[in-house]
Short mmCIF file of C-alpha atoms in Angstrom, two decimals:
data_model
loop_
_atom_site.label_atom_id
_atom_site.label_comp_id
_atom_site.label_asym_id
_atom_site.label_seq_id
_atom_site.Cartn_x
_atom_site.Cartn_y
_atom_site.Cartn_z
CA MET I 1 33.24 23.21 -64.90
CA PHE I 2 29.85 23.46 -63.02
CA LYS I 3 26.97 20.71 -64.19
CA ALA I 4 23.41 22.15 -65.32
CA ARG I 5 20.67 20.41 -66.77
CA GLU I 6 18.90 23.03 -68.68
CA TYR I 7 19.68 25.93 -70.93
CA VAL I 8 17.04 28.95 -71.72
CA ARG I 9 17.90 31.50 -73.82
CA VAL I 10 15.15 33.72 -72.14
CA LYS I 11 12.49 36.19 -74.34
CA SER I 12 12.19 38.35 -72.10
CA LEU I 13 13.95 40.01 -68.81
CA GLU I 14 10.13 38.84 -66.97
CA GLU I 15 11.42 35.32 -67.87
CA ALA I 16 15.01 35.75 -66.83
CA TRP I 17 13.52 37.11 -63.42
CA ASN I 18 11.11 34.18 -63.21
CA LEU I 19 13.57 31.40 -63.58
CA ASN I 20 16.16 33.35 -61.76
CA GLN I 21 14.31 33.13 -58.79
CA LYS I 22 15.13 29.66 -58.10
CA LYS I 23 18.56 29.25 -56.36
CA SER I 24 19.83 26.54 -58.41
CA ASN I 25 18.98 28.58 -61.36
CA VAL I 26 22.02 30.61 -63.03
CA ILE I 27 22.47 33.53 -64.69
CA VAL I 28 25.37 33.16 -67.14
CA GLY I 29 27.58 36.19 -68.49
CA GLY I 30 30.61 35.48 -70.13
CA MET I 31 31.27 32.38 -67.68
CA MET I 32 34.69 32.98 -67.35
CA TRP I 33 34.58 33.34 -63.52
CA LEU I 34 31.36 31.52 -63.21
CA LYS I 35 33.07 28.11 -64.94
CA MET I 36 35.46 27.69 -62.40
CA GLY I 37 32.60 27.00 -59.94
CA ARG I 38 31.53 23.11 -59.37
CA GLY I 39 28.67 21.50 -58.80
CA GLN I 40 25.15 20.85 -60.32
CA LYS I 41 22.90 24.51 -61.46
CA GLY I 42 19.76 23.80 -62.26
CA THR I 43 18.86 25.96 -65.26
CA VAL I 44 21.66 27.74 -67.18
CA ILE I 45 19.56 31.72 -68.10
CA ASP I 46 20.96 32.90 -71.09
CA LEU I 47 20.21 37.23 -71.85
CA SER I 48 21.83 37.17 -75.31
CA GLY I 49 18.91 36.63 -77.42
CA LEU I 50 17.63 40.37 -75.93
CA GLY I 51 19.44 42.76 -77.62
CA LEU I 52 21.74 43.63 -74.82
CA ASP I 53 24.83 44.12 -75.87
CA THR I 54 25.07 47.36 -77.31
CA ILE I 55 26.17 50.77 -76.05
CA GLU I 56 23.94 53.85 -76.54
CA GLU I 57 25.11 57.19 -76.34
CA THR I 58 22.77 60.13 -75.99
CA GLU I 59 23.72 63.61 -75.33
CA GLU I 60 23.44 63.06 -71.25
CA ALA I 61 24.66 59.66 -70.77
CA PHE I 62 26.05 56.28 -71.62
CA SER I 63 23.66 53.27 -71.62
CA ILE I 64 25.67 50.04 -71.40
CA GLY I 65 23.98 46.77 -72.31
CA CYS I 66 24.87 43.96 -69.68
CA MET I 67 25.90 41.60 -72.20
CA CYS I 68 28.14 44.09 -73.57
CA THR I 69 31.89 42.76 -73.72
CA LEU I 70 34.70 43.95 -72.12
CA ARG I 71 36.20 44.44 -75.33
CA GLN I 72 33.65 46.78 -76.45
CA LEU I 73 33.77 48.92 -73.56
CA GLU I 74 37.97 48.95 -74.44
CA LEU I 75 37.52 49.90 -78.33
CA HIS I 76 34.01 52.18 -77.95
CA GLU I 77 35.34 55.40 -79.09
CA GLY I 78 32.36 57.80 -77.73
CA LEU I 79 32.84 56.54 -74.09
CA ASN I 80 36.91 56.55 -74.21
CA LYS I 81 36.73 60.12 -75.77
CA GLU I 82 34.21 60.99 -72.88
CA PHE I 83 36.19 59.54 -70.10
CA ASP I 84 40.10 60.05 -71.65
CA GLY I 85 40.54 56.68 -72.72
CA ILE I 86 40.31 54.98 -69.03
CA PHE I 87 37.94 52.09 -70.29
CA ARG I 88 40.44 50.99 -72.91
CA GLU I 89 43.18 51.70 -69.86
CA CYS I 90 40.95 49.49 -67.47
CA THR I 91 40.51 46.79 -70.03
CA ARG I 92 43.61 46.59 -72.01
CA HIS I 93 45.46 44.51 -68.92
CA ILE I 94 42.76 41.88 -68.79
CA VAL I 95 44.06 38.85 -69.84
CA GLY I 96 43.42 38.65 -73.53
CA THR I 97 41.61 39.45 -76.36
CA GLN I 98 40.16 36.47 -76.30
CA PHE I 99 39.01 36.44 -72.62
CA ARG I 100 37.76 40.28 -73.02
CA ASN I 101 35.67 39.05 -76.36
CA GLY I 102 33.37 36.86 -73.87
CA ALA I 103 33.70 38.57 -69.99
CA THR I 104 30.75 40.82 -69.91
CA VAL I 105 30.16 44.32 -68.40
CA GLY I 106 27.08 42.72 -66.26
CA GLY I 107 29.22 39.69 -65.30
CA SER I 108 31.92 41.86 -64.05
CA VAL I 109 29.60 44.16 -62.01
CA PHE I 110 27.17 42.16 -60.77
CA GLY I 111 30.14 39.93 -59.17
CA ARG I 112 31.19 42.73 -57.66
CA TYR I 113 34.60 40.85 -57.02
CA GLY I 114 37.62 42.38 -55.23
CA PHE I 115 39.55 42.38 -58.11
CA SER I 116 37.43 43.83 -60.37
CA ASP I 117 39.50 46.85 -62.45
CA ILE I 118 35.45 47.61 -64.60
CA LEU I 119 33.50 48.22 -61.22
CA THR I 120 36.77 50.49 -60.01
CA CYS I 121 36.42 52.44 -63.27
CA LEU I 122 32.90 52.72 -62.94
CA LEU I 123 33.32 53.89 -59.22
CA ALA I 124 34.82 57.09 -60.18
CA LEU I 125 32.51 58.28 -62.56
CA ASP I 126 28.85 59.17 -61.90
CA SER I 127 27.60 55.26 -62.78
CA TYR I 128 24.47 53.80 -61.96
CA VAL I 129 22.87 50.45 -62.19
CA GLU I 130 19.48 49.56 -63.76
CA LEU I 131 18.01 46.37 -62.14
CA TYR I 132 14.86 44.55 -63.22
CA GLN I 133 12.84 44.99 -59.99
CA GLY I 134 15.29 47.17 -57.95
CA GLY I 135 15.06 50.10 -60.93
CA VAL I 136 18.32 52.45 -61.34
CA ILE I 137 19.97 52.83 -58.40
CA PRO I 138 23.76 54.88 -57.57
CA LEU I 139 26.48 51.96 -58.39
CA VAL I 140 28.13 52.61 -55.47
CA GLN I 141 24.92 51.71 -53.41
CA PHE I 142 24.75 48.78 -55.67
CA THR I 143 28.58 48.11 -54.24
CA SER I 144 27.74 47.50 -50.96
CA MET I 145 24.19 45.45 -51.46
CA PRO I 146 24.20 42.14 -50.64
CA TYR I 147 23.48 40.11 -53.27
CA ASP I 148 20.03 39.21 -54.21
CA ARG I 149 18.04 37.44 -57.20
CA ASP I 150 17.41 40.32 -58.96
CA VAL I 151 18.83 40.90 -62.67
CA LEU I 152 21.04 43.69 -63.92
CA VAL I 153 19.48 45.15 -67.12
CA ARG I 154 22.29 47.97 -68.01
CA ILE I 155 24.74 50.51 -66.62
CA VAL I 156 24.28 54.34 -67.17
CA ILE I 157 27.11 56.45 -66.90
CA LYS I 158 25.94 60.19 -67.18
CA LYS I 159 28.05 62.65 -69.10
CA ASP I 160 28.43 65.32 -66.51
CA GLY I 161 31.97 66.56 -67.80
CA ARG I 162 34.43 64.58 -65.06
CA LYS I 163 37.83 63.87 -66.26
CA ALA I 164 39.35 60.57 -65.44
CA ALA I 165 41.96 58.58 -65.40
CA TYR I 166 42.97 55.14 -64.55
CA LEU I 167 45.53 52.79 -63.45
CA SER I 168 46.96 49.70 -61.95
CA GLN I 169 49.39 47.02 -61.27
CA ARG I 170 50.00 43.43 -61.63
CA ASN I 171 52.73 41.13 -60.87
CA THR I 172 52.64 39.59 -64.31
CA GLN I 173 50.83 40.24 -67.39
CA THR I 174 47.30 38.62 -67.49
CA ASP I 175 47.42 38.19 -63.27
CA PHE I 176 44.33 40.00 -61.02
CA PRO I 177 45.73 43.39 -60.35
CA LEU I 178 47.69 43.93 -56.96
CA ILE I 179 46.05 47.60 -56.66
CA ALA I 180 43.61 49.29 -59.21
CA CYS I 181 43.16 52.72 -59.25
CA ALA I 182 40.87 55.58 -60.62
CA ALA I 183 40.22 59.31 -60.08
CA GLY I 184 37.11 61.53 -61.36
CA LYS I 185 37.42 64.83 -61.25
CA MET I 186 34.67 67.38 -61.06
CA GLY I 187 34.86 70.91 -60.46
CA ASP I 188 37.39 70.59 -57.30
CA ASP I 189 36.15 67.57 -55.96
CA TRP I 190 37.92 64.33 -56.56
CA TYR I 191 36.55 60.82 -56.63
CA VAL I 192 39.21 58.43 -55.91
CA SER I 193 38.15 54.73 -56.49
CA ILE I 194 40.39 52.17 -55.46
CA GLY I 195 39.96 48.08 -55.51
CA ALA I 196 41.62 45.18 -55.51
CA ARG I 197 42.78 46.01 -52.06
CA PRO I 198 42.37 42.97 -52.31
CA LYS I 199 38.51 43.98 -51.32
CA ARG I 200 36.29 45.12 -53.64
CA ALA I 201 36.72 49.04 -54.46
CA ALA I 202 34.88 51.61 -53.06
CA VAL I 203 34.82 55.16 -53.60
CA TYR I 204 35.25 58.53 -51.69
CA ARG I 205 34.99 62.12 -52.76
CA ILE I 206 37.39 64.71 -51.40
CA SER I 207 37.39 68.40 -52.05
CA GLY I 208 40.22 69.41 -53.67
CA THR I 209 40.88 73.03 -52.94
CA GLY I 210 43.78 74.19 -52.35
CA LYS I 211 45.70 71.18 -51.77
CA LYS I 212 49.03 70.06 -53.60
CA ALA I 213 48.61 66.47 -55.63
CA ASP I 214 50.93 64.58 -52.91
CA GLU I 215 48.72 65.78 -50.13
CA LEU I 216 45.51 65.26 -51.98
CA ALA I 217 47.04 61.68 -52.97
CA ARG I 218 47.99 60.78 -49.28
CA GLU I 219 44.32 61.91 -47.98
CA ALA I 220 42.32 59.58 -50.20
CA ALA I 221 44.70 56.74 -50.17
CA SER I 222 44.17 56.73 -46.23
CA MET I 223 40.51 56.72 -46.31
CA PHE I 224 40.86 53.15 -47.68
CA GLU I 225 41.47 49.56 -46.02
CA TYR I 226 44.48 47.04 -47.52
CA GLY I 227 44.37 43.86 -46.61
CA SER I 228 47.35 41.06 -47.73
CA ASN I 229 47.13 38.45 -50.08
CA LEU I 230 49.28 35.82 -51.75
CA ARG I 231 50.05 38.87 -54.59
CA GLY I 232 51.18 41.32 -51.79
CA SER I 233 50.65 42.47 -48.27
CA GLY I 234 48.69 45.32 -46.95
CA GLU I 235 51.58 47.55 -46.61
CA TYR I 236 52.33 47.24 -50.08
CA ARG I 237 49.06 47.89 -51.48
CA ALA I 238 49.02 51.39 -49.11
CA HIS I 239 52.05 52.42 -50.54
CA LEU I 240 51.21 51.79 -54.15
CA ALA I 241 47.77 53.20 -53.82
CA ASN I 242 48.99 56.49 -52.62
CA VAL I 243 51.57 57.14 -55.63
CA TYR I 244 49.12 55.78 -58.21
CA VAL I 245 46.40 58.22 -56.86
CA ARG I 246 49.16 60.79 -57.36
CA ARG I 247 49.83 60.32 -60.26
CA LEU I 248 46.23 59.84 -61.45
CA ILE I 249 45.86 63.20 -60.13
CA GLU I 250 48.99 64.93 -61.72
CA THR I 251 47.66 63.30 -64.90
CA ILE I 252 44.41 64.87 -64.53
CA GLU I 253 45.83 67.98 -63.68
CA LYS I 254 48.00 68.12 -66.51
CA ARG I 255 45.06 67.60 -68.86
CA GLU I 256 43.32 70.51 -67.50
CA ALA I 257 46.25 73.02 -67.63
CA MET P 1 18.63 20.22 -76.92
CA GLU P 2 19.56 20.73 -80.71
CA ILE P 3 21.92 23.29 -82.09
CA GLN P 4 22.71 24.23 -85.51
CA LEU P 5 25.75 25.98 -86.38
CA THR P 6 28.19 26.54 -89.48
CA LEU P 7 31.60 25.04 -88.46
CA ASN P 8 34.64 25.25 -90.91
CA GLY P 9 32.07 26.74 -93.55
CA LYS P 10 29.99 23.18 -93.38
CA ALA P 11 26.33 22.97 -91.32
CA VAL P 12 26.61 20.79 -88.48
CA LYS P 13 23.32 20.00 -86.74
CA ASP P 14 24.08 18.04 -83.21
CA GLN P 15 22.24 17.14 -79.92
CA VAL P 16 24.27 19.34 -76.64
CA GLY P 17 23.89 19.47 -73.22
CA ALA P 18 22.93 22.72 -71.59
CA ASP P 19 26.34 22.76 -69.99
CA THR P 20 28.70 21.56 -72.90
CA LEU P 21 31.54 23.60 -73.68
CA LEU P 22 32.05 24.93 -77.15
CA LEU P 23 35.36 23.30 -76.77
CA ASP P 24 34.10 19.61 -76.50
CA PHE P 25 32.04 20.28 -79.07
CA VAL P 26 34.00 21.17 -81.50
CA ARG P 27 36.66 18.26 -80.88
CA LYS P 28 33.83 15.69 -80.75
CA HIS P 29 33.30 17.28 -84.72
CA GLY P 30 36.95 16.04 -85.28
CA CYS P 31 38.30 19.77 -84.79
CA TYR P 32 41.38 18.17 -82.46
CA SER P 33 43.75 21.34 -83.06
CA VAL P 34 41.04 23.17 -80.31
CA LYS P 35 42.56 21.83 -77.18
CA ARG P 36 42.19 22.04 -73.30
CA GLY P 37 45.27 23.95 -72.17
CA CYS P 38 44.63 25.34 -68.79
CA GLU P 39 40.84 25.30 -67.76
CA THR P 40 40.72 28.66 -66.26
CA SER P 41 40.19 31.06 -68.75
CA ASN P 42 43.91 31.94 -69.15
CA CYS P 43 46.08 30.08 -71.66
CA GLY P 44 44.43 30.87 -75.18
CA LEU P 45 44.80 27.48 -76.54
CA CYS P 46 41.39 26.49 -76.70
CA THR P 47 40.75 29.82 -79.06
CA VAL P 48 38.18 29.57 -81.69
CA LEU P 49 36.38 32.68 -84.10
CA LEU P 50 33.02 32.87 -83.40
CA ASP P 51 31.35 34.70 -86.07
CA GLY P 52 34.73 36.09 -87.17
CA LYS P 53 35.71 37.15 -83.51
CA PRO P 54 38.40 35.10 -81.15
CA VAL P 55 36.40 33.78 -78.65
CA LEU P 56 37.93 30.89 -75.23
CA SER P 57 36.04 28.04 -76.79
CA CYS P 58 36.55 26.34 -73.04
CA SER P 59 34.40 29.12 -71.14
CA THR P 60 31.83 29.61 -74.11
CA LEU P 61 28.86 27.17 -74.08
CA ALA P 62 27.86 25.16 -77.02
CA ALA P 63 24.43 26.11 -76.98
CA ARG P 64 25.10 29.85 -77.23
CA ALA P 65 27.18 29.52 -80.34
CA ASP P 66 23.76 27.99 -81.88
CA GLY P 67 23.28 30.21 -85.34
CA CYS P 68 26.91 31.15 -85.07
CA SER P 69 29.59 30.59 -87.35
CA VAL P 70 32.14 29.00 -85.54
CA THR P 71 36.21 28.63 -87.57
CA THR P 72 38.94 26.15 -86.09
CA LEU P 73 42.47 25.65 -87.01
CA GLU P 74 41.04 23.33 -89.19
CA GLY P 75 39.15 25.88 -91.12
CA VAL P 76 41.71 27.97 -92.04
CA GLN P 77 44.43 25.42 -92.75
CA GLU P 78 46.02 27.35 -95.75
CA LYS P 79 47.07 30.39 -93.29
CA ALA P 80 47.74 28.01 -90.68
CA GLU P 81 50.58 26.38 -92.52
CA ALA P 82 51.79 29.98 -93.64
CA ILE P 83 52.10 31.28 -90.09
CA GLY P 84 53.47 27.86 -89.01
CA ARG P 85 56.39 28.21 -91.54
CA PHE P 86 56.80 31.19 -90.07
CA LEU P 87 57.14 30.22 -86.64
CA ALA P 88 59.43 26.87 -87.45
CA GLY P 89 61.69 29.57 -89.46
CA GLU P 90 62.40 31.25 -86.28
CA GLY P 91 62.49 28.10 -83.87
CA ALA P 92 59.47 29.38 -82.34
CA GLU P 93 57.89 26.25 -82.05
CA GLN P 94 59.47 24.11 -79.30
CA CYS P 95 56.79 21.42 -78.11
CA GLY P 96 54.46 23.31 -80.59
CA PHE P 97 51.25 22.61 -78.13
CA CYS P 98 50.65 26.34 -77.96
CA SER P 99 50.57 27.27 -81.66
CA PRO P 100 46.82 26.38 -82.59
CA GLY P 101 45.49 29.09 -80.30
CA LEU P 102 48.27 31.14 -81.36
CA ILE P 103 47.88 30.67 -85.02
CA MET P 104 43.81 31.17 -84.74
CA ASN P 105 44.47 34.52 -82.87
CA VAL P 106 46.84 35.83 -85.12
CA ILE P 107 44.70 35.25 -87.77
CA ALA P 108 42.21 37.41 -86.07
CA MET P 109 44.73 39.89 -85.07
CA GLU P 110 45.85 40.21 -88.53
CA GLN P 111 41.54 40.75 -89.73
CA GLU P 112 41.30 43.81 -87.09
CA LEU P 113 44.34 45.80 -86.47
CA SER P 114 46.34 47.29 -89.33
CA GLU P 115 50.54 47.30 -89.68
CA PRO P 116 50.04 46.65 -85.95
CA SER P 117 53.35 48.02 -83.46
CA GLU P 118 54.92 45.40 -81.55
CA GLU P 119 53.39 46.81 -78.58
CA GLU P 120 50.23 46.26 -80.30
CA ILE P 121 50.88 43.01 -81.39
CA ARG P 122 52.17 42.09 -77.33
CA GLU P 123 49.06 43.21 -76.22
CA TYR P 124 46.60 41.59 -78.63
CA LEU P 125 48.25 38.42 -77.96
CA ALA P 126 48.93 38.57 -74.75
CA GLY P 127 46.42 35.69 -73.73
CA ASN P 128 48.05 32.95 -75.56
CA LEU P 129 50.42 31.65 -72.97
CA CYS P 130 53.74 29.58 -73.94
CA ARG P 131 55.89 27.75 -71.64
CA CYS P 132 58.68 27.00 -73.85
CA THR P 133 59.82 30.12 -75.56
CA GLY P 134 59.63 33.57 -73.55
CA TYR P 135 57.71 34.70 -77.18
CA MET P 136 60.82 36.18 -78.75
CA GLY P 137 60.76 33.75 -81.23
CA GLN P 138 56.94 34.04 -82.00
CA MET P 139 57.69 37.90 -81.99
CA ARG P 140 59.88 37.67 -84.40
CA ALA P 141 58.11 35.01 -86.72
CA ILE P 142 54.64 37.10 -86.38
CA GLY P 143 56.51 40.33 -87.82
CA ASN P 144 58.12 38.45 -90.42
CA TYR P 145 54.65 37.01 -91.56
CA LEU P 146 53.09 40.16 -91.22
CA ASN P 147 55.98 41.79 -93.30
CA ARG P 148 55.92 39.51 -95.81
CA LYS P 149 52.49 39.43 -96.44
CA GLY P 150 52.91 43.39 -96.93
CA GLU P 151 55.77 42.81 -99.30
CA GLU P 152 53.66 40.52 -101.46
CA GLN P 153 50.64 42.96 -101.49
CA ASN P 154 53.00 45.66 -102.51
CA GLY P 155 54.55 43.32 -105.28
#
């Protein structure tokens, strides 16, 4: 656990942003990953007093406050109904109920961790991040941006009628995923996102016109690079990605039939 | 900084550091059932209820709990003893080290889920690790505990 000199529950995003410009200060979400670090911090910046812990649904989109927990994503009826239960599927294997009651969506997305189920899932959808200074930008753009000192305020997911599915594999229950795969289908276009490669998740759009599921899965899975770590080899991950993407495609096609 | 919270039904006011964990705070106030098992947010041994929801006190700042209600095993002794009897009855307690966290999460599950299936129980309790038993004894004990309650309620 790191050490910290001060704790501030901020009254505004402006206050949070100003405090966060000092490199030794840190914004704390659920602190699940952050607490693994050591060293001395200056001020711990807590956003929990800003009312950013709700999921709002309109006719066009879902707006998810950065302090929403993974458990809220898992249990939110509207989100899971709109996107075929993928938020339940992408969260339910993450450690345990207590962990998901603490870990925040903002922390997961801002960290852009290679192991993130949440990032993988969101990338297959029409997702955006709202930054205090940077404004609203597509999540796919945010994913490849360098870390900066901005404040992530919300995640926005547009309701574009996309059908979606999610699958992951773990070597053991509660471990990080060995591979995480999500697919979204919009018309004849497929959005395939693969994370835990073990690099951070990326997404590719592929036309499905005239292609069978296995052909489409091979094409999609071959667009990503896979690496090795103690959980598995790059070769194994590439094989798994092929299998899981095919299953996702078949699942969505079956639902549409 | 000073925080004020309700710990097991009693108002507690104390000074905490910016980096004080809720785990250390509740132990300082006599709640020794709450233990640091893994230090990696994984084992569930430090589970407490924060405003009724199970959380990992090893990963929660005491400062964030300011104004909240915190419940540990010491605050639900009657229920904990009842669950403990079912665990002992199935030989599910070997070293017993993980039991306080497990019992707190069983209590949370009982409040949240109605008539959970075995799969739902396993999923809810996945974040409570036990090194001794292989979980079969716990599953039988928790099943018995939930069914016994049903019989009591029906009776």
